[in-house]
Short mmCIF file of C-alpha atoms and ligand atoms in Angstrom, two decimals:
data_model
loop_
_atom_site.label_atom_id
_atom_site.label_comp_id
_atom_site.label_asym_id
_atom_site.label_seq_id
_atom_site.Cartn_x
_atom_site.Cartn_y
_atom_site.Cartn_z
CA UNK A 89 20.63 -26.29 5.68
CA UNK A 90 17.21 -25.14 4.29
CA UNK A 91 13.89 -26.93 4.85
CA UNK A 92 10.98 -25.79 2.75
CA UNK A 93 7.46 -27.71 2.54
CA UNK A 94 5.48 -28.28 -0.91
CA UNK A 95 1.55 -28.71 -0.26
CA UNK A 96 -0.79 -30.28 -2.39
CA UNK A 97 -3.82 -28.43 -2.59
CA UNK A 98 -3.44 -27.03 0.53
CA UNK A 99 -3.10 -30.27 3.00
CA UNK A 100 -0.15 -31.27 5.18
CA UNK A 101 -1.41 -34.97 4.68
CA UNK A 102 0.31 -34.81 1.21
CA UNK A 103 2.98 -32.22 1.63
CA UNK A 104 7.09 -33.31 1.34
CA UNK A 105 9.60 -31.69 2.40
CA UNK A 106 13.06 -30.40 0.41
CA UNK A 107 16.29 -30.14 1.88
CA UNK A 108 18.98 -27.53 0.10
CA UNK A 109 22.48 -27.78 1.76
CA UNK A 110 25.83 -29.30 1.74
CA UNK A 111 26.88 -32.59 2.21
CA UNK A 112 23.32 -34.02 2.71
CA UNK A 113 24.50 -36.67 0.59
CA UNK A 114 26.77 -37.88 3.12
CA UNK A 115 23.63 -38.91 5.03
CA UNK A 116 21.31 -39.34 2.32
CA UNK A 117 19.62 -42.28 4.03
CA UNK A 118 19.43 -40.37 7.17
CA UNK A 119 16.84 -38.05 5.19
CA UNK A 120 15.15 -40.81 3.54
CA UNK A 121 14.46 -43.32 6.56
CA UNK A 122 12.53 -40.50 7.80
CA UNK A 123 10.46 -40.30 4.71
CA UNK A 124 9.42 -43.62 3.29
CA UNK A 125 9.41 -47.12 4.86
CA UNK A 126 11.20 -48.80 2.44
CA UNK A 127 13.42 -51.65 3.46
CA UNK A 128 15.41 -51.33 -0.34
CA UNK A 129 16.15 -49.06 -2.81
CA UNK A 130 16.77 -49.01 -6.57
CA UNK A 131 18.79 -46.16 -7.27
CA UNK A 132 18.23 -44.62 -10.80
CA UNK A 133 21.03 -43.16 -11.98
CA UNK A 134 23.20 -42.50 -15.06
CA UNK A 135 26.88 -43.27 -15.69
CA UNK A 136 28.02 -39.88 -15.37
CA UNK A 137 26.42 -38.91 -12.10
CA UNK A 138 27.23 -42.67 -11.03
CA UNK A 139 30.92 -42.08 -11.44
CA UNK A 140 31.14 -39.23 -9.42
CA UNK A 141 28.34 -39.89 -6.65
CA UNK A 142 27.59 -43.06 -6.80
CA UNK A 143 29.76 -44.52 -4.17
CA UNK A 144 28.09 -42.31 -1.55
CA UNK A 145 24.56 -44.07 -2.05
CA UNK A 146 25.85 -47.33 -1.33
CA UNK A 147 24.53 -49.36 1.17
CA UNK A 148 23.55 -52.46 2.35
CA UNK A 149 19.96 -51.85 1.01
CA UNK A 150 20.57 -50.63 -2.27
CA UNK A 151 20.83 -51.52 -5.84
CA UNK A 152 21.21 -49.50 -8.47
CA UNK A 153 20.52 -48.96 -11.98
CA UNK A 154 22.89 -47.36 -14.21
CA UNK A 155 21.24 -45.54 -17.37
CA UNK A 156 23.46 -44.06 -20.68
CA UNK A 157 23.70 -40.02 -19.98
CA UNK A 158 21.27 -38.20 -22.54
CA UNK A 159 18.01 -36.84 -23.26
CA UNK A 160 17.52 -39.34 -26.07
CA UNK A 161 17.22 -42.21 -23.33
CA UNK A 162 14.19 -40.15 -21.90
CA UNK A 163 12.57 -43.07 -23.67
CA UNK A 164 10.03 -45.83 -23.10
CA UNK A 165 12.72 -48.98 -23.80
CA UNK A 166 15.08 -46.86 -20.75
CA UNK A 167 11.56 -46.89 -18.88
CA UNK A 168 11.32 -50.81 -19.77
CA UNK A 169 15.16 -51.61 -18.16
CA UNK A 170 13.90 -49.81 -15.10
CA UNK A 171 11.28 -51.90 -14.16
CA UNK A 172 12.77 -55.05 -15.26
CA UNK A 173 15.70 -54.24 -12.94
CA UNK A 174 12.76 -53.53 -10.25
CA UNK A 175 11.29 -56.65 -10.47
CA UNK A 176 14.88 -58.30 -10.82
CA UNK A 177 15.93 -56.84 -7.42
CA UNK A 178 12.23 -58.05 -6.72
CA UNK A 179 11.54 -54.62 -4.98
CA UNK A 180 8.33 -54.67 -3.28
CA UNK A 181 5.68 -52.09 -2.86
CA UNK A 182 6.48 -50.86 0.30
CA UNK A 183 10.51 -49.87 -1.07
CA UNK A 184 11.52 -47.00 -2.72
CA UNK A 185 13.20 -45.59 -6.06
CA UNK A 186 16.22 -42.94 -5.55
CA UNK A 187 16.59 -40.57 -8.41
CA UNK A 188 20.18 -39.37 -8.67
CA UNK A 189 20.94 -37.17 -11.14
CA UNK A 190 19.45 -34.48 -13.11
CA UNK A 191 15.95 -34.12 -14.98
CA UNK A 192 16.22 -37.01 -17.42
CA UNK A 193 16.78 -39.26 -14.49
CA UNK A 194 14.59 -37.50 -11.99
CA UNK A 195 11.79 -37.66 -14.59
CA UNK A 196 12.18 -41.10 -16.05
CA UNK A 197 12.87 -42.20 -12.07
CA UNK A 198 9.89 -41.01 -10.98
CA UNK A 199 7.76 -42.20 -13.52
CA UNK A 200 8.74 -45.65 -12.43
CA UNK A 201 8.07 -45.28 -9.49
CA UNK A 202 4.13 -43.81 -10.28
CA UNK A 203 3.53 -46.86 -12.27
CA UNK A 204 5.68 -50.24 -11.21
CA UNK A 205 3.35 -51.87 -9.18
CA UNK A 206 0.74 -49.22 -9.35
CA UNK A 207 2.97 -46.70 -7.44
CA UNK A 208 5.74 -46.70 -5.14
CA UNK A 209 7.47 -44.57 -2.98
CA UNK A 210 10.31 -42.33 -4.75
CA UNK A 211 12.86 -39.82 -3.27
CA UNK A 212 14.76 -36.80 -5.74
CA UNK A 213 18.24 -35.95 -5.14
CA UNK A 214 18.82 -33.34 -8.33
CA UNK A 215 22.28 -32.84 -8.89
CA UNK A 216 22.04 -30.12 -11.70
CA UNK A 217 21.22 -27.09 -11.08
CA UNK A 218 17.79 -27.27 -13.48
CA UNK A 219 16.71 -30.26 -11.31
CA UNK A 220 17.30 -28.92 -8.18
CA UNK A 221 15.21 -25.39 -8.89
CA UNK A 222 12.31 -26.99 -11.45
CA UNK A 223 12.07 -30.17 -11.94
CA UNK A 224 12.77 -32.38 -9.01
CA UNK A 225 9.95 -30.34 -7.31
CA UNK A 226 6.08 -30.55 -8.10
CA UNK A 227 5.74 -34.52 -9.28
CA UNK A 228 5.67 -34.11 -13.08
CA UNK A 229 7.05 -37.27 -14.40
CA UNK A 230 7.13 -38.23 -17.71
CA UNK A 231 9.18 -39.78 -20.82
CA UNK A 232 9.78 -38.73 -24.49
CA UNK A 233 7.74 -39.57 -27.22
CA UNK A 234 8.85 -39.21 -31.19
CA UNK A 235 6.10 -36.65 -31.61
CA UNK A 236 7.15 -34.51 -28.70
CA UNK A 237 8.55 -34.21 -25.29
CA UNK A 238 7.29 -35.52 -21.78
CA UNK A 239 4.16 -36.87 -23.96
CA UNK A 240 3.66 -39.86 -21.74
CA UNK A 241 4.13 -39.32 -17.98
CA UNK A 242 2.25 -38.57 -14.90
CA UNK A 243 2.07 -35.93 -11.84
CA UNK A 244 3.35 -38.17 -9.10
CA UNK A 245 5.14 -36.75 -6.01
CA UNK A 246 8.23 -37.77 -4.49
CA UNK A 247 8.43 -38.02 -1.01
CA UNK A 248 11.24 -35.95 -0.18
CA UNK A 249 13.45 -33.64 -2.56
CA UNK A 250 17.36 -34.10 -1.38
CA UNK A 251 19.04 -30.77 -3.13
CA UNK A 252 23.05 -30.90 -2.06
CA UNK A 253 24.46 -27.93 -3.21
CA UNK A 254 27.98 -29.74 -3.54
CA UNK A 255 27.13 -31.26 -6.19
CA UNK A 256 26.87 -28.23 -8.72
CA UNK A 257 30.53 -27.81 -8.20
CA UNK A 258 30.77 -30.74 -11.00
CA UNK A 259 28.23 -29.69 -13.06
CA UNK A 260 29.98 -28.10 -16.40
CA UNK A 261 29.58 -23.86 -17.15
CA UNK A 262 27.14 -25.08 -20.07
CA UNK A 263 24.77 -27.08 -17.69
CA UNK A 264 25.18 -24.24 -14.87
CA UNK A 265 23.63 -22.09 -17.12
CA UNK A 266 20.95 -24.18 -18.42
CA UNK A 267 19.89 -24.15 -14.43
CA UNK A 268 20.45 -20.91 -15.07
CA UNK A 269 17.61 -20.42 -17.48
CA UNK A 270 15.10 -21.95 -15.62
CA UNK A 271 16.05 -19.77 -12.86
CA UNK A 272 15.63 -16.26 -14.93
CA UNK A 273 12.42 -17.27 -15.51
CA UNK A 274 11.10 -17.54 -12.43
CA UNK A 275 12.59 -13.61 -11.81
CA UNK A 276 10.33 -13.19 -15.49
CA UNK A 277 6.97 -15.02 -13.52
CA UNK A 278 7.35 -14.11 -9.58
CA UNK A 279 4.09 -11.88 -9.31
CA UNK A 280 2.02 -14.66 -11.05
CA UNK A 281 3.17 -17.39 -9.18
CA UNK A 282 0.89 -15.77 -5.98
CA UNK A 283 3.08 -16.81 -2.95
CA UNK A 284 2.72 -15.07 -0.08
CA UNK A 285 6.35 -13.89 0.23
CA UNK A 286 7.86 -11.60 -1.84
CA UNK A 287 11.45 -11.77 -2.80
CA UNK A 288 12.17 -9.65 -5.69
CA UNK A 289 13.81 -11.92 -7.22
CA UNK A 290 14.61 -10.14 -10.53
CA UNK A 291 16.90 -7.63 -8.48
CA UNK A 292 18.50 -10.27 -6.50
CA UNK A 293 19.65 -11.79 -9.96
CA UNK A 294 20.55 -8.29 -11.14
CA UNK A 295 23.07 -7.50 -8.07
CA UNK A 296 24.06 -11.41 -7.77
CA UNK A 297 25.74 -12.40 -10.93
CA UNK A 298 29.03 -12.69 -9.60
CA UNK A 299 28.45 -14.75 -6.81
CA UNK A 300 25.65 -17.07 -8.78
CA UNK A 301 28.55 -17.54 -11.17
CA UNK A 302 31.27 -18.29 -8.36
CA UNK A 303 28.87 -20.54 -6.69
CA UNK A 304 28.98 -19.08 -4.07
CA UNK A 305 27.42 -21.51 -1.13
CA UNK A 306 25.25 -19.10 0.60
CA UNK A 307 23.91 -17.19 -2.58
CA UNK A 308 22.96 -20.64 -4.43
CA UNK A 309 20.92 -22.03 -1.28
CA UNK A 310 18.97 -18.31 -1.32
CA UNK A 311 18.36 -19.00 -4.94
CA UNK A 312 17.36 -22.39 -4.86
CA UNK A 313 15.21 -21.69 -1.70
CA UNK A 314 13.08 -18.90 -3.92
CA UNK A 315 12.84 -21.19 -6.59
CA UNK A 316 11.51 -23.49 -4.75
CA UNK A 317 8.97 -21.41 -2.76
CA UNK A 318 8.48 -20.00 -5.83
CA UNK A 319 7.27 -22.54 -7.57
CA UNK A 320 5.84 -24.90 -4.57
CA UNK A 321 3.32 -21.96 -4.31
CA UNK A 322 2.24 -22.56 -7.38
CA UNK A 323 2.27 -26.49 -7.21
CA UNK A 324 0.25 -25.95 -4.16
CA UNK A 325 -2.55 -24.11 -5.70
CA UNK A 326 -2.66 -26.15 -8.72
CA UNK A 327 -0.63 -29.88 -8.96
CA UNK A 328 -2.57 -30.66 -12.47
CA UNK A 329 -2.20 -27.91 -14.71
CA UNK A 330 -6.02 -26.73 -14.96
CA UNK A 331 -4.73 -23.48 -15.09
CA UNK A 332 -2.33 -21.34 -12.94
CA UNK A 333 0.79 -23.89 -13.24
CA UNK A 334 1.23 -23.38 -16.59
CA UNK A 335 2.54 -19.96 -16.30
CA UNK A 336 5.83 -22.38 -15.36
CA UNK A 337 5.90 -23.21 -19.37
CA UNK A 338 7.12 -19.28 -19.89
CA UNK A 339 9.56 -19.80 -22.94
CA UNK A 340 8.57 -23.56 -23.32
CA UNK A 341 6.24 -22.98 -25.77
CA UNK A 342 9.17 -21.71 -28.77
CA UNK A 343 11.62 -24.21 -26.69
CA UNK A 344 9.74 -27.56 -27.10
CA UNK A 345 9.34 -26.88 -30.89
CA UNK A 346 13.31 -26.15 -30.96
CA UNK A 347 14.88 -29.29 -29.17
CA UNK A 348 12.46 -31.32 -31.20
CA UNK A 349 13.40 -29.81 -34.66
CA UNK A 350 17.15 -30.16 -33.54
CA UNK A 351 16.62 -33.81 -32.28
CA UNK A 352 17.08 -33.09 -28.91
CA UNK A 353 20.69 -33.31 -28.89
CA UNK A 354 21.66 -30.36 -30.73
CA UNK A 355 20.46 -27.43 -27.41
CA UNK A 356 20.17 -28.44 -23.83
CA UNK A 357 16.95 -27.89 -22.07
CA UNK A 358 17.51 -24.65 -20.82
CA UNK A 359 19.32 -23.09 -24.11
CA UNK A 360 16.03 -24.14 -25.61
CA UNK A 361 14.07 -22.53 -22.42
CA UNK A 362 16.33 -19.03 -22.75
CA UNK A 363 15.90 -18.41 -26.84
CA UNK A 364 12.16 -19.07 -25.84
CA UNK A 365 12.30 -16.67 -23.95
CA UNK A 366 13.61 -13.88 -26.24
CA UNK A 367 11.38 -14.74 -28.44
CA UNK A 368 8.58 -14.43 -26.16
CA UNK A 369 9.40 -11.05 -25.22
CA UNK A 370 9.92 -9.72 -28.82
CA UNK A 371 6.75 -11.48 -29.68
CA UNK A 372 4.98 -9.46 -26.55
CA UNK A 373 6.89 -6.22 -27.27
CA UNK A 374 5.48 -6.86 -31.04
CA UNK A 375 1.48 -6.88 -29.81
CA UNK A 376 2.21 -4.12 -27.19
CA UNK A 377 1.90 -6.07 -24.25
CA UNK A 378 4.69 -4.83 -22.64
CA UNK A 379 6.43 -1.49 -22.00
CA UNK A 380 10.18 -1.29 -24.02
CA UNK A 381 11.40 -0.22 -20.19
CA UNK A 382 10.92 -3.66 -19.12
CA UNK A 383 11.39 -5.64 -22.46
CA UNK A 384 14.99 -3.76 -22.21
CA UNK A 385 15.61 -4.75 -18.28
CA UNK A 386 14.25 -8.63 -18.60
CA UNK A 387 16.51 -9.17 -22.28
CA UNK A 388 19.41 -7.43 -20.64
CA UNK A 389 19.08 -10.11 -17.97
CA UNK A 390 19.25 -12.81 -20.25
CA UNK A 391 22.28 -10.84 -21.85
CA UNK A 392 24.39 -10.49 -18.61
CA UNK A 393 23.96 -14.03 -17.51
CA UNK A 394 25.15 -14.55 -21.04
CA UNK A 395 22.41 -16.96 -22.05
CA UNK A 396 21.85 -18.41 -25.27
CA UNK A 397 19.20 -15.64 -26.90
CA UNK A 398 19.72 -15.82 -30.37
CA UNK A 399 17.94 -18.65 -32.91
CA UNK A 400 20.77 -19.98 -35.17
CA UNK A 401 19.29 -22.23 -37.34
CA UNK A 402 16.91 -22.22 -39.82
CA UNK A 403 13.34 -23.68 -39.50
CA UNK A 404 10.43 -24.11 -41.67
CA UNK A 405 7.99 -22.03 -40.79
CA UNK A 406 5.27 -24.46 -41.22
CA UNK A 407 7.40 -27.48 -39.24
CA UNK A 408 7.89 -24.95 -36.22
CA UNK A 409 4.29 -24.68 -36.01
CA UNK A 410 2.99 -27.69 -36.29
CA UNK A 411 6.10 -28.92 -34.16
CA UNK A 412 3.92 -26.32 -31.51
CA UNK A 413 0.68 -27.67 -32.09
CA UNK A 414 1.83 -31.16 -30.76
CA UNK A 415 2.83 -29.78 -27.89
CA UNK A 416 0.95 -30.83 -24.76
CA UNK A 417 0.06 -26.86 -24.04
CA UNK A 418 -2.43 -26.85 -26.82
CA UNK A 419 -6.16 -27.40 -26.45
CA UNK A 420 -8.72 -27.16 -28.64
CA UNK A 421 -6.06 -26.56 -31.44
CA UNK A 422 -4.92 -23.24 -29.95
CA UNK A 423 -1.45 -23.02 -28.92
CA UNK A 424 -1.34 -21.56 -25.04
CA UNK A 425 1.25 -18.97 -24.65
CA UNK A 426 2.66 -17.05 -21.71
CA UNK A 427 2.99 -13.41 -22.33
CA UNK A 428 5.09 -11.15 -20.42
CA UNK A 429 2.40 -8.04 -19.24
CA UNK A 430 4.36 -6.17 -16.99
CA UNK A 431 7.48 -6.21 -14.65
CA UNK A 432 7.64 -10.01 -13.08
CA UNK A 433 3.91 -10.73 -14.46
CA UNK A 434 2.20 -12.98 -16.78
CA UNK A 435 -0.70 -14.12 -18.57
CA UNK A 436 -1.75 -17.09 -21.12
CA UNK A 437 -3.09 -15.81 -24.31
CA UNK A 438 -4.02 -18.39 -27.35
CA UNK A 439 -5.25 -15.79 -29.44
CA UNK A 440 -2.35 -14.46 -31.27
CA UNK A 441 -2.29 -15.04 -35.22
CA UNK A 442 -0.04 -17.75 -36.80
CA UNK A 443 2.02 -14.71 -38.41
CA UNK A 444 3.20 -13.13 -35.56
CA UNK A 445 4.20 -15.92 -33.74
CA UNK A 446 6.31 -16.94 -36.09
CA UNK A 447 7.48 -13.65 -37.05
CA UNK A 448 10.69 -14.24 -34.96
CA UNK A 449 11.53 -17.99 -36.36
P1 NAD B 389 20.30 -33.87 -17.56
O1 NAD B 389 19.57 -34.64 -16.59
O2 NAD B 389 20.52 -34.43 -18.92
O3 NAD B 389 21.72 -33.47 -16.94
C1 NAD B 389 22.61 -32.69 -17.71
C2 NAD B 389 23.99 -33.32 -17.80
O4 NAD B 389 24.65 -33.11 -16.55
C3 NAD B 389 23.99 -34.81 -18.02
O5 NAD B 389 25.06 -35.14 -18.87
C4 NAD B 389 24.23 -35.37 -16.64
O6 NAD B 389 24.80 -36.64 -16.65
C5 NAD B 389 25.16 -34.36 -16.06
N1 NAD B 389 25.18 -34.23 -14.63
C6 NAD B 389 24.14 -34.31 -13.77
N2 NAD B 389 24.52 -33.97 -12.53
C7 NAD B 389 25.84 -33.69 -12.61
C8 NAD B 389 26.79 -33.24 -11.66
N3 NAD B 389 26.46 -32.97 -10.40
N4 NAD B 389 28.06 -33.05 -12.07
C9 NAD B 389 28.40 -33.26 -13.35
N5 NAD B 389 27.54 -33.64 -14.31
C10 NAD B 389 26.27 -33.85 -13.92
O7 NAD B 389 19.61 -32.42 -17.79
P2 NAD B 389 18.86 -31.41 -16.83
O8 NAD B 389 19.09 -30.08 -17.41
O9 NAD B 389 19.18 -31.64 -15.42
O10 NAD B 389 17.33 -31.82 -17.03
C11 NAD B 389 16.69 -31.70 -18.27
C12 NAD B 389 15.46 -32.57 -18.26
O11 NAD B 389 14.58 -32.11 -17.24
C13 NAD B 389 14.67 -32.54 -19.54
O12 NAD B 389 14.33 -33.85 -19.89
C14 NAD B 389 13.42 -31.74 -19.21
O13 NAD B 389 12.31 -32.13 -19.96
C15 NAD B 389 13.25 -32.09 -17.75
N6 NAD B 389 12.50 -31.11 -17.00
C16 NAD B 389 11.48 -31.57 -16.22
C17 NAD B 389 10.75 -30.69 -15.43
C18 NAD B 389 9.68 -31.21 -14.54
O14 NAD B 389 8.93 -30.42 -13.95
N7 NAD B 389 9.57 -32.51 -14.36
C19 NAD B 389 11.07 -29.32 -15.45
C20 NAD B 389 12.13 -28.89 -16.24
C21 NAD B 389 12.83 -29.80 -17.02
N1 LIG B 390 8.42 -27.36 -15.27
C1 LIG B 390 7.03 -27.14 -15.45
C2 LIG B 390 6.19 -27.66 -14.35
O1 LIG B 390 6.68 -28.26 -13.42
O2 LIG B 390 5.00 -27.51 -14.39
#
């Protein structure tokens, strides 16, 4: 079993800890007594993950909440039935919400918890692979709005992250490799993110398909431990996105503006994340900001893990745009993009025409 810390700006007073192994959800509560001082739980959940995991958070303290599966419930009404049920089970403000399941119910979870009675205690256990390397870590928390995604949420930190490895065996090929995305991209970011350690990361991914695809135990913990560090060093320097976090939004930028022209039902997450991606190489290749050496090694990575590169549909060019400028990245009207500038490095630029970016759509 792994232990890593994330620090917020710095201090140990509000640092948490996450645990990547197996079976830790055998003794979940084990973990989580150590953590909070809740004397209940709510566990958020949906039916999916319920029917498979549920029966090991049971306990004499618990009640749980059991969501429909989907991004579509990312939604204030599912936000609604959560704290009604908190205030059913009349949880108190010392208690704690349990997020079990992947990043709907992590985020939605943990937006609860920042707001029902103006902030309580809340534990992630991430049981996709995407949750377990990005977004069970760092304390964004947010729901959907009709105008875009995450538009209403808060940075709000759990307590402790709870990452069993066991429970990607489950997890389908198509949501393995929407993880999978997510964890390309930090290979795509790892000299920006400015953590002390180095882990060449890119390579690892290069000479570790096989066993990434086999799950193999020992190879997934590595991973998720780099992610992790990865992306805790960033968290660390910069919880509110004033600046350096935002390099995490590599390939979110196209992606946000394709799972909301689809509907967000039509791509998962990370399919959206990975044809972002691709596009944001061709679009840096395009203004000479990277060498073709590297645009060939980074879009043969997304190639070999055989991730989802290429745009199939058909958008209106004006509707993509505008679908960008309502993402949260933009200020002062300028959409914020992360450019590839060399091997593992990256920059924000909101200076490129209207043309070019779309030039790939
Ligand atoms: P998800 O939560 O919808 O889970 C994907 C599917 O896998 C669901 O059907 C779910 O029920 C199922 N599932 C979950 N665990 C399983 C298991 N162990 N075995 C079998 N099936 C399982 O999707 P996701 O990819 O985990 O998360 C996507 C969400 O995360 C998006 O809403 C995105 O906006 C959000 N996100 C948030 C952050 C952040 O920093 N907060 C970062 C990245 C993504
Ligand atoms: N997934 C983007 C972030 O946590 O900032």
């Amino acid at each position: 079993m792994n232990k890593l810390e994330v620090k917020i700006n710095a201090t140990k007073e509000s640092s948490y800890p996450i645990f990547i192994g197996e079976n830790l959800l055998e003794n979940a509560y084990d973990y989580i007594e150590q953590y909070t001082k809740a004397n209940n739980y709510l566990v958020v959940t949906n039916e999916t993950v319920y029917s498979i995991y549920g029966e090991k958070l049971k306990s004499n303290n618990s009640k749980f909440i059991i969501l429909p599966d989907g991004e579509i419930y990312k939604n204030m009404d599912t936000l609604n039935r959560i704290l009604d049920r908190a205030l059913e089970v009349k949880l108190e403000r010392k208690d704690a919400i349990i997020a079990l399941g992947g990043g709907v119910i992590g985020d939605i979870a943990g937006f609860a918890a920042s707001i029902y009675q103006r902030g309580i205690d809340y534990v992630q256990i991430p049981t996709t692979l995407l949750a377990q390397v990005d977004s069970s870590v760092g304390g964004k928390v947010a729901v959907n709005h009709f105008l875009g995604k995450n538009l209403i949420g808060s940075f709000y930190q759990p307590k402790l992250v709870l990452s069993d490895i066991n429970t990607l065996k489950t997890l389908d090929i198509r949501q393995f490799k929407t993880g999978l995305s997510e964890v390309l991209k930090y290979s795509f970011i790892e000299k920006s993110c400015k953590c002390e350690k180095h882990f060449n990361f890119l390579e690892f991914l290069q000479s570790n398909r096989t066993e990434i695809y086999n799950k193999n135990p020992e190879v997934l913990k590595k991973l998720i431990n780099i992610c992790c560090k990865l992306k805790s060093s960033i968290v660390n320097k910069d919880e509110k996105e004033k600046g350096l976090r935002a390099i995490l939004n590599f390939g979110h930028t196209y992606a946000h503006a394709i799972e909301k022209l689809t509907g967000y039902d039509k791509y998962t997450h990370g399919e959206a994340v990975s044809m972002g991606m691709k596009l944001i190489f061709d679009l840096s290749l395009e203004i000479n900001c990277i060498q073709e050496e590297y645009y060939h090694t980074a879009t043969n990575l997304l190639k070999d893990y055989e991730l989802m590169i290429n745009l199939k549909d058909e958008f209106n060019h004006e509707e993509f745009y505008e679908s960008m400028l309502s993402d949260k990245k933009v200020s002062d009207k300028k959409i914020n993009f992360v450019i590839p500038i060399a091997p593992k490095e990256v920059t924000i630029k909101n200076n490129i025409d209207k043309k070019t970016i779309l030039q790939g759509i």
